[in-house]
Amino acid sequence: MDLQTLGQLLNTTLVFSTALIFAALGGIFSERSGVVNIGLEGLMMFGAFAAAVGGYYAQDAGMGAWAPWVGMLCAMAVGVLGSLIHAVASITFKADQTISGTVINFLAAGSTLYMVKLLFEGAGETPLIDGFKKIKIPGLSEIPVIGEGIFNSYPTTYLVIVLVIVIYFILFKTPFGLRLRAVGEHPSAADTLGVNVKRMRYIGVMLSGLLAGLGGATITLTTTGTFAHNTISGQGFIAIAAMIFGKWNPLGAFGAAVFFGFSQAIRNYVQLFDWSSSIPQEFIFMIPYVLTIIVLVSAVGRSSAPKALGEPYDPGKR
Amino acid sequence: MSAAAPVVELKQITKRFPGIVANDSISLTLNKGEILALLGENGAGKSTLMNIVFGLYQPDEGSIEINGKPVIIDSPNKAIELGIGMVHQHFKLVEPFTVTENIVLGMEPKKGVKIDYKSAAEQVRKLSEQYGLQVNPNARIHDISVGMQQRVEIMKTLYRGADILIFDEPTAVLTPQEITELMAIMKRLVAEGKSIILITHKLKEIMEISDRVTIIRRGKVIDTVQTAGTNPNELAEKMVGRGVTFKVDKQAPQVRETVLKLNNVNSKSKEGVNLLNGLSFEVKAGEILGIAGVDGNGQSELIQAITGLRKIDSGSITVSGHEIANLPPRKISELNVSHIPEDRHKHGLVLDFSVSENMVLETYYKKPYTKNGFLQREVIDRYAEKMVAAFDVRTPSIENKARSLSGGNQQKAIIAREIDKDPVLLIAAQPTRGLDVGAIEFVQKQLIAQRDQGKAVLLISFELDEIMNVSDRIAVIYEGQIVGEVYPQDTNDQELGLMMAGSLKRGGNAGA
Amino acid sequence: MHRLKKIFATDSYIVPIVAVIMGFIVGAIVMLIGGYDPIAAYSSLFQRVFGSSYDFGEAIREMTPLMFTGLAVAFAFRSGMFNIGADGQVLIGMTAASLVGIKLSGMPTYLLVPLAVIAAGLAGGLWAGFAGYLKAKRGINEVITTIMLNWIALYLSNYIVKNFLLLEGQNRSVDNPASMSMTFLASAFDNARIHWGTVLALAAATFFYLYLWKTKQGYEMRAVGFNPHAAEYAGMNVGRNVVKAMFISGVFAGLAGAGEVLGVFHYQSIFAASPGYGFDGIAVALLGLTHPFGVILAAILYGMLTYGSAGMSFGADVPPELIRIVIGSIIFFIAAQGIVRWVLKPFYFKRKKEKVS
């Protein structure tokens, strides 16, 4: 494999990873506050849909290069709205968090396609839009391999890399992060110190909606250009895996998501090798999933989950 | 007392929960600079009342005045604002966080948008000097001792500028020496102008430190008295509502052959820490051996090793001569070993099973409860009815979920199940924790009755009084080792306390 | 009879019924917002299901795999686990049924069909049991392993179909001679694809009930599901129960695969993406309150709604995806029972008042 291909492989890896990183970061906010979020898949769907629709109308209105950014804003808004359903059910009404996350997945699958048909006269997918263009960073993009690999990416990729660092900082260096983590570990300790547990959890879940929405938007605005029933197809669940794999830490989740992105990207490149023809492509497709299980088996994973994860907080409990 | 308004005045507070009235028109006052003891049994409504003062519950009726002004305390935040701080019985500490992080949580000093950890640690250090509270600001909670955890809890309230401190059963998990230390801290706090409400059911502490005592029973205030003008017997009678003898009636033990024998038992944690460290002792038929010790010195691991829930690395454990080390729990249970677990909710019962189903939790697979792989519901129900009647388990029916029973009745159900197995060895871990006086008496009598029938009884308890009253012989555990074996009649709290803290060894194998 | 009275006296049955009604109302509101006629839509939905004997038969066909996957998810739930991987287990079941049916086609039918069905159940069971094993032995969250196993199952099945069973030039396997179709009912249902899988599903629900509540092993499994710590203290082998529960759950899912391949399609397709049986199963299990008979009722409702949704789009021009909103809302209301109770409160209040007067 020559250097140029290597750079391209890295670039494709980041394209695939970006959506996963967004969603996994979202998952971290929710689960660090103590709310299981199996609804990331649905939240990504909401985001992808909103980005496709918002982007389309913005493009139609002649906003040109700004149109995808409008799509991003729409995705954030719809993602947050979708996550509110989860928040209301699981935090206010103390529903089982796994179940209410599943509800999100259902409602998202139903309502987005319903809306698509409603808005576009029965069509199965949204009209194709231009989406984001890759941006070359002057100077840096001339560096061999990583110049092509990293510094010639979509704006979403740059954004998510910045976010990983920012969110790490927020979680571990700011009062907000300390409180959020306290609520996920020991809600009644936080409560007795005047931290509003429900409010922190609402914020955690809503941030997960916002970020997962951006993750979904990334897919429509950089990869597919449209939203259809199979636009997300399991990416939300992979993001959950990345979050657990990364031990609920933004840096860890980033690494895990890049790993999953890499194994999706490698599919397109593996044909370049002679030996690849002797391996059935299905087995190559399986690699990331098999590897995940192997890594989980060899690493100890469980202990780092937030302690109060999945438990509704009930201060009146006797 | 000065003529100024009391710092706290509760007026006719009533709080109902489904099925019970936890607080029934309770009134009390706390004056500035005093220690008021709130005395009552488990379940009398003390904690509910204090949770109301701290804003965790809302009263259904009644009002609260702080420094003479009526207030509504609708959240802990409001309570903190009013200068109220609470030291909870079950520490409310975030384990993976540091001492400093736990103290500043919710009121973090900031530098820009960041938490200013430097100044936070500095403030913690200052507070610890001012009040003589030894803590290490950068240690993580799961690495520090119980005593230090409690000091962190106290500092959390002081950091928030609390003037009114509520201590909820603060001595439950401390050694006698740590208790002495805590008393000194409380005196110092009062001297610095703080006012304290001490919730407890321990008369000794009340007599030692409080200025006045308010006694509540079944949600009602029975009386408020000056400590100087009362005595423990009077207080006990008011608390329980009848005369109480603190001595448990029992005959001298008829000790026979050795039933349980541990010899040089070692067990390490996953991280390689020695949890059981060359542990040896014996329990004979017809005696109660009490294991005294501070929580976390290997008691849980010891029970787990004997019951087959933990693998040991070396040593031997025998029951009636059979080697049982590292056997699966069921094999050991089938050698007639019964076990009343320390955490009845987590380990003793399946709370979502009916009382009836819980009665056969260890025997369900045997005849006559199971035939050809099918459960015999009627046989099980009949058996459960019999047990519920024999042990006076109060439940509307055997079909009710175990969850719906009171703590005392849950414990009775477990004891019924374990004693009916007719064991050769009965292991009782914290068998009276959280129970009221009546239930405690019942449980202790059952243990002694088992001993009198020639069973070997191993009692593990953090309550020194219980160890002293019930055991025939006492072994003290410290850091996974037996550091002393004594007879209750030749020792006292102070000596046991020193052994529990690891600073005194005595007796070697007193009973062997 | 006395028992029956007791059942209807408890409000645990009122909540799901009200939740279903509220779900339909939400659907109606969404339709109104979209400018559709909800009454026309719902009536054409039910017309589609009950309109002809063929459609009714096909609706039953639609319900069958839902019963199986619903039971699969519910069984795991009862034992304290979330089997999100019924989808993969269905696929593996299909593949096993295809392999046996096609590769051993020389056998007489009365042997071949049971063998293919057993293979499907066993394969699904082992696939899920593996996730159970990883949980029991290594403490790995079954949610993540079963998600991973779904993808592996998808590619593995496609690989097997492509390399060993392929119908030349098509995107599917050759025809499978093992057939579970109930041909004697073909005329009654106008050639709808009715098959023995439905009967098997009802049997599976009965087994589920008897096993879990009447046997020693079921008692253990429920104890482990409610409180693994107490189960361990009582001498039960928690790990073995976890594996066993996942295995049985997987068997149910595998049988769904057998029904689809041997009863409906008579061949196996190469799937581009996960067919989604397992995710429907989650909804059915939750809808049925994870009780086997509840699951059957829920599968009937769910099957009717999804099958009828095509009629809805035909008769009232409503996008069939609407039905997912209805189902999602129903589960939402069941999960957040507080909302339903809140809605019901005035009625309860009134009833109590009437009693007093």
Short mmCIF file of C-alpha atoms in Angstrom, two decimals, chain A:
data_model
loop_
_atom_site.label_atom_id
_atom_site.label_comp_id
_atom_site.label_asym_id
_atom_site.label_seq_id
_atom_site.Cartn_x
_atom_site.Cartn_y
_atom_site.Cartn_z
CA MET A 1 0.00 0.00 0.00
CA ASP A 2 1.53 3.32 -0.98
CA LEU A 3 1.48 6.42 1.17
CA GLN A 4 -1.26 8.10 -0.77
CA THR A 5 -3.62 5.17 -0.30
CA LEU A 6 -2.75 5.11 3.36
CA GLY A 7 -3.74 8.76 3.60
CA GLN A 8 -7.00 8.04 1.83
CA LEU A 9 -7.70 5.14 4.13
CA LEU A 10 -7.17 7.37 7.13
CA ASN A 11 -9.43 9.96 5.58
CA THR A 12 -12.25 7.49 4.93
CA THR A 13 -11.82 6.13 8.43
CA LEU A 14 -12.46 9.58 9.84
CA VAL A 15 -15.47 10.07 7.61
CA PHE A 16 -17.06 6.91 8.98
CA SER A 17 -15.90 7.56 12.54
CA THR A 18 -17.22 11.11 12.82
CA ALA A 19 -20.87 10.15 13.15
CA LEU A 20 -20.01 7.44 15.65
CA ILE A 21 -17.93 9.81 17.76
CA PHE A 22 -20.73 12.36 17.90
CA ALA A 23 -23.25 9.77 19.01
CA ALA A 24 -20.88 8.10 21.47
CA LEU A 25 -20.14 11.48 23.07
CA GLY A 26 -23.89 11.92 23.38
CA GLY A 27 -24.18 8.54 25.02
CA ILE A 28 -21.48 9.51 27.50
CA PHE A 29 -23.40 12.58 28.66
CA SER A 30 -26.56 10.59 29.18
CA GLU A 31 -25.01 7.57 30.87
CA ARG A 32 -22.59 9.58 33.01
CA SER A 33 -25.69 11.22 34.46
CA GLY A 34 -27.11 7.77 35.18
CA VAL A 35 -29.55 7.33 32.30
CA VAL A 36 -29.06 4.36 29.94
CA ASN A 37 -29.47 5.51 26.38
CA ILE A 38 -30.19 2.68 24.02
CA GLY A 39 -32.12 5.19 21.93
CA LEU A 40 -29.01 6.64 20.28
CA GLU A 41 -29.99 4.86 17.08
CA GLY A 42 -33.33 6.64 17.00
CA LEU A 43 -31.80 9.96 17.98
CA MET A 44 -29.34 9.65 15.10
CA MET A 45 -32.27 8.93 12.84
CA PHE A 46 -34.00 12.08 14.02
CA GLY A 47 -30.83 14.04 13.34
CA ALA A 48 -30.21 12.55 9.93
CA PHE A 49 -33.77 13.27 8.94
CA ALA A 50 -33.77 16.83 10.23
CA ALA A 51 -30.45 17.57 8.54
CA ALA A 52 -31.67 16.23 5.22
CA VAL A 53 -34.91 18.17 5.38
CA GLY A 54 -33.46 21.37 6.83
CA GLY A 55 -30.52 21.21 4.43
CA TYR A 56 -32.85 20.72 1.52
CA TYR A 57 -35.03 23.71 2.28
CA ALA A 58 -32.02 25.90 3.03
CA GLN A 59 -30.43 24.88 -0.23
CA ASP A 60 -33.72 25.52 -1.98
CA ALA A 61 -33.79 28.98 -0.47
CA GLY A 62 -30.42 29.67 -2.04
CA MET A 63 -28.27 29.54 1.05
CA GLY A 64 -25.56 27.63 -0.80
CA ALA A 65 -22.64 26.62 1.38
CA TRP A 66 -24.55 27.62 4.51
CA ALA A 67 -27.32 25.14 3.82
CA PRO A 68 -25.63 22.15 5.51
CA TRP A 69 -25.08 24.26 8.61
CA VAL A 70 -28.80 24.93 8.73
CA GLY A 71 -29.20 21.18 8.49
CA MET A 72 -26.88 20.78 11.47
CA LEU A 73 -28.94 23.23 13.52
CA CYS A 74 -32.14 21.42 12.65
CA ALA A 75 -30.55 18.11 13.61
CA MET A 76 -29.56 19.46 17.00
CA ALA A 77 -33.04 20.80 17.63
CA VAL A 78 -34.87 17.66 16.57
CA GLY A 79 -32.38 15.46 18.40
CA VAL A 80 -33.03 17.36 21.60
CA LEU A 81 -36.80 17.15 21.09
CA GLY A 82 -36.57 13.41 20.52
CA SER A 83 -34.42 12.91 23.60
CA LEU A 84 -36.99 14.77 25.68
CA ILE A 85 -39.37 11.86 25.20
CA HIS A 86 -36.77 9.59 26.76
CA ALA A 87 -36.10 12.09 29.52
CA VAL A 88 -39.75 12.59 30.43
CA ALA A 89 -40.48 8.87 30.49
CA SER A 90 -37.39 7.72 32.32
CA ILE A 91 -36.63 10.65 34.63
CA THR A 92 -40.00 12.16 35.42
CA PHE A 93 -42.13 9.04 35.15
CA LYS A 94 -39.39 6.63 36.21
CA ALA A 95 -39.98 4.27 33.31
CA ASP A 96 -37.44 1.55 32.69
CA GLN A 97 -34.66 3.34 30.85
CA THR A 98 -33.98 0.53 28.43
CA ILE A 99 -37.61 0.41 27.46
CA SER A 100 -38.00 4.12 26.98
CA GLY A 101 -34.83 4.13 24.88
CA THR A 102 -36.37 1.43 22.74
CA VAL A 103 -39.43 3.64 22.37
CA ILE A 104 -37.22 6.36 20.91
CA ASN A 105 -35.97 3.95 18.29
CA PHE A 106 -39.51 3.04 17.35
CA LEU A 107 -40.87 6.54 17.26
CA ALA A 108 -37.90 7.76 15.26
CA ALA A 109 -38.21 5.02 12.66
CA GLY A 110 -41.92 5.68 12.30
CA SER A 111 -42.16 9.42 12.49
CA THR A 112 -39.19 10.33 10.29
CA LEU A 113 -40.35 8.21 7.37
CA TYR A 114 -43.91 9.36 7.89
CA MET A 115 -42.71 12.94 7.69
CA VAL A 116 -40.61 12.24 4.60
CA LYS A 117 -43.65 10.86 2.83
CA LEU A 118 -45.74 13.74 4.02
CA LEU A 119 -43.26 16.41 2.94
CA PHE A 120 -42.12 14.91 -0.34
CA GLU A 121 -45.34 13.50 -1.77
CA GLY A 122 -44.96 9.91 -0.79
CA ALA A 123 -41.29 9.57 -1.62
CA GLY A 124 -39.25 6.98 0.26
CA GLU A 125 -36.32 9.30 0.77
CA THR A 126 -35.48 12.99 0.86
CA PRO A 127 -34.21 14.76 -2.26
CA LEU A 128 -30.45 14.62 -2.74
CA ILE A 129 -28.59 17.64 -1.37
CA ASP A 130 -25.03 18.84 -1.78
CA GLY A 131 -23.96 18.62 1.83
CA PHE A 132 -20.56 19.57 3.16
CA LYS A 133 -17.39 19.90 1.10
CA LYS A 134 -14.03 18.81 2.41
CA ILE A 135 -11.84 21.63 3.63
CA LYS A 136 -8.10 21.63 3.10
CA ILE A 137 -6.17 23.23 5.91
CA PRO A 138 -3.50 25.32 4.20
CA GLY A 139 -0.01 24.08 4.92
CA LEU A 140 -0.96 21.17 7.12
CA SER A 141 -2.63 19.35 4.27
CA GLU A 142 0.74 19.14 2.50
CA ILE A 143 2.17 16.80 5.15
CA PRO A 144 2.46 13.28 3.77
CA VAL A 145 -0.21 10.78 4.86
CA ILE A 146 -1.80 12.78 7.68
CA GLY A 147 -2.14 15.81 5.44
CA GLU A 148 -4.39 13.81 3.16
CA GLY A 149 -5.72 11.75 6.02
CA ILE A 150 -6.67 14.39 8.54
CA PHE A 151 -6.25 17.90 7.20
CA ASN A 152 -8.45 17.45 4.17
CA SER A 153 -11.67 16.51 5.94
CA TYR A 154 -15.27 17.56 6.27
CA PRO A 155 -15.96 20.37 8.74
CA THR A 156 -17.88 17.86 10.85
CA THR A 157 -14.70 15.91 11.43
CA TYR A 158 -12.82 18.97 12.61
CA LEU A 159 -15.77 19.86 14.79
CA VAL A 160 -15.97 16.47 16.43
CA ILE A 161 -12.25 16.35 17.20
CA VAL A 162 -12.54 19.70 18.94
CA LEU A 163 -15.63 18.46 20.77
CA VAL A 164 -13.84 15.39 22.10
CA ILE A 165 -11.34 17.63 23.82
CA VAL A 166 -13.92 20.15 24.97
CA ILE A 167 -16.19 17.47 26.40
CA TYR A 168 -13.29 15.79 28.16
CA PHE A 169 -12.53 19.15 29.73
CA ILE A 170 -16.16 19.73 30.68
CA LEU A 171 -16.55 16.32 32.27
CA PHE A 172 -13.38 16.26 34.29
CA LYS A 173 -12.43 19.88 34.95
CA THR A 174 -15.60 21.89 35.43
CA PRO A 175 -18.22 22.05 38.18
CA PHE A 176 -20.86 20.95 35.70
CA GLY A 177 -18.89 17.80 34.89
CA LEU A 178 -18.26 17.00 38.54
CA ARG A 179 -21.96 17.33 39.30
CA LEU A 180 -23.00 15.31 36.27
CA ARG A 181 -20.69 12.47 37.25
CA ALA A 182 -21.79 12.67 40.89
CA VAL A 183 -25.41 12.31 39.82
CA GLY A 184 -24.55 9.19 37.84
CA GLU A 185 -22.53 7.65 40.65
CA HIS A 186 -24.47 8.55 43.77
CA PRO A 187 -27.56 10.66 43.11
CA SER A 188 -28.61 10.99 46.70
CA ALA A 189 -25.16 12.29 47.71
CA ALA A 190 -25.48 14.92 45.02
CA ASP A 191 -29.04 15.71 46.02
CA THR A 192 -28.15 16.31 49.66
CA LEU A 193 -25.51 18.77 48.53
CA GLY A 194 -28.09 20.74 46.64
CA VAL A 195 -27.36 19.41 43.17
CA ASN A 196 -30.65 19.06 41.32
CA VAL A 197 -30.53 15.43 40.21
CA LYS A 198 -33.45 15.55 37.82
CA ARG A 199 -32.23 18.69 36.16
CA MET A 200 -28.73 17.29 35.67
CA ARG A 201 -30.19 14.13 34.18
CA TYR A 202 -32.45 16.10 31.87
CA ILE A 203 -29.42 18.04 30.69
CA GLY A 204 -27.42 14.83 30.21
CA VAL A 205 -30.15 13.22 28.13
CA MET A 206 -30.80 16.37 26.10
CA LEU A 207 -27.12 16.75 25.33
CA SER A 208 -27.13 13.16 24.17
CA GLY A 209 -29.99 14.02 21.84
CA LEU A 210 -28.13 17.05 20.55
CA LEU A 211 -24.92 15.15 19.89
CA ALA A 212 -26.54 12.02 18.50
CA GLY A 213 -28.56 14.32 16.25
CA LEU A 214 -25.32 15.81 14.96
CA GLY A 215 -24.04 12.27 14.44
CA GLY A 216 -27.03 11.46 12.27
CA ALA A 217 -26.66 14.78 10.44
CA THR A 218 -23.06 13.93 9.68
CA ILE A 219 -24.15 10.87 7.76
CA THR A 220 -26.65 12.67 5.54
CA LEU A 221 -24.49 15.75 5.06
CA THR A 222 -21.22 13.99 4.27
CA THR A 223 -21.95 10.47 3.09
CA THR A 224 -25.42 9.82 1.70
CA GLY A 225 -26.81 13.26 0.80
CA THR A 226 -30.30 11.98 1.54
CA PHE A 227 -32.30 10.39 4.33
CA ALA A 228 -33.96 7.02 3.83
CA HIS A 229 -34.99 4.10 6.04
CA ASN A 230 -31.51 2.57 5.88
CA THR A 231 -29.45 5.73 6.41
CA ILE A 232 -28.58 4.90 10.00
CA SER A 233 -28.98 1.09 10.07
CA GLY A 234 -27.27 0.18 13.30
CA GLN A 235 -24.77 3.04 13.67
CA GLY A 236 -26.40 4.08 16.94
CA PHE A 237 -25.82 0.65 18.41
CA ILE A 238 -22.21 0.71 17.26
CA ALA A 239 -21.90 4.07 19.00
CA ILE A 240 -23.17 2.47 22.21
CA ALA A 241 -20.53 -0.21 21.79
CA ALA A 242 -17.89 2.48 21.26
CA MET A 243 -19.00 4.26 24.42
CA ILE A 244 -18.83 1.12 26.58
CA PHE A 245 -15.61 0.08 24.90
CA GLY A 246 -14.18 3.52 25.63
CA LYS A 247 -15.19 3.21 29.29
CA TRP A 248 -17.53 6.21 29.21
CA ASN A 249 -14.56 8.49 28.63
CA PRO A 250 -14.56 10.86 25.62
CA LEU A 251 -11.01 9.97 24.68
CA GLY A 252 -11.68 6.26 24.99
CA ALA A 253 -14.88 6.52 23.00
CA PHE A 254 -13.01 8.48 20.35
CA GLY A 255 -10.46 5.68 20.05
CA ALA A 256 -13.13 3.00 19.91
CA ALA A 257 -15.18 4.88 17.32
CA VAL A 258 -12.12 5.38 15.13
CA PHE A 259 -11.51 1.67 15.38
CA PHE A 260 -15.03 0.92 14.18
CA GLY A 261 -14.71 3.55 11.48
CA PHE A 262 -11.46 2.04 10.37
CA SER A 263 -12.94 -1.40 10.04
CA GLN A 264 -15.72 0.02 7.89
CA ALA A 265 -13.25 1.94 5.76
CA ILE A 266 -10.88 -0.96 5.27
CA ARG A 267 -13.57 -2.79 3.32
CA ASN A 268 -13.03 -0.45 0.41
CA TYR A 269 -9.30 -0.82 0.49
CA VAL A 270 -8.79 -4.45 1.21
CA GLN A 271 -9.46 -5.36 -2.40
CA LEU A 272 -6.20 -3.64 -3.27
CA PHE A 273 -4.31 -6.53 -1.78
CA ASP A 274 -3.72 -9.76 -3.61
CA TRP A 275 -4.35 -11.96 -0.62
CA SER A 276 -7.73 -10.38 -0.02
CA SER A 277 -9.32 -12.27 -2.90
CA SER A 278 -8.86 -15.49 -1.00
CA ILE A 279 -10.89 -14.22 1.96
CA PRO A 280 -14.65 -14.00 1.50
CA GLN A 281 -15.79 -10.42 1.84
CA GLU A 282 -18.36 -11.39 4.50
CA PHE A 283 -15.55 -12.32 6.81
CA ILE A 284 -13.91 -8.97 6.24
CA PHE A 285 -17.23 -7.29 7.08
CA MET A 286 -17.38 -9.27 10.31
CA ILE A 287 -13.98 -8.19 11.57
CA PRO A 288 -15.01 -5.19 13.68
CA TYR A 289 -17.75 -7.10 15.47
CA VAL A 290 -15.63 -10.15 16.12
CA LEU A 291 -12.77 -7.97 17.31
CA THR A 292 -15.07 -6.09 19.67
CA ILE A 293 -16.09 -9.32 21.36
CA ILE A 294 -12.49 -10.48 21.56
CA VAL A 295 -11.36 -7.20 23.08
CA LEU A 296 -14.21 -7.25 25.59
CA VAL A 297 -13.34 -10.79 26.58
CA SER A 298 -9.70 -9.94 27.16
CA ALA A 299 -10.29 -6.61 28.90
CA VAL A 300 -12.20 -6.04 32.09
CA GLY A 301 -14.96 -3.66 31.25
CA ARG A 302 -17.76 -3.60 33.68
CA SER A 303 -16.43 -1.82 36.70
CA SER A 304 -16.11 1.57 35.07
CA ALA A 305 -19.80 2.01 34.35
CA PRO A 306 -21.44 4.78 36.39
CA LYS A 307 -22.74 3.12 39.54
CA ALA A 308 -26.26 4.47 39.47
CA LEU A 309 -26.69 3.76 35.75
CA GLY A 310 -30.22 2.63 35.01
CA GLU A 311 -31.69 3.47 38.39
CA PRO A 312 -34.41 6.07 38.56
CA TYR A 313 -33.78 8.49 41.40
CA ASP A 314 -36.47 8.52 44.02
CA PRO A 315 -35.67 10.76 46.99
CA GLY A 316 -38.81 9.67 48.84
CA LYS A 317 -37.77 6.02 48.87
CA ARG A 318 -37.78 4.53 52.34
#
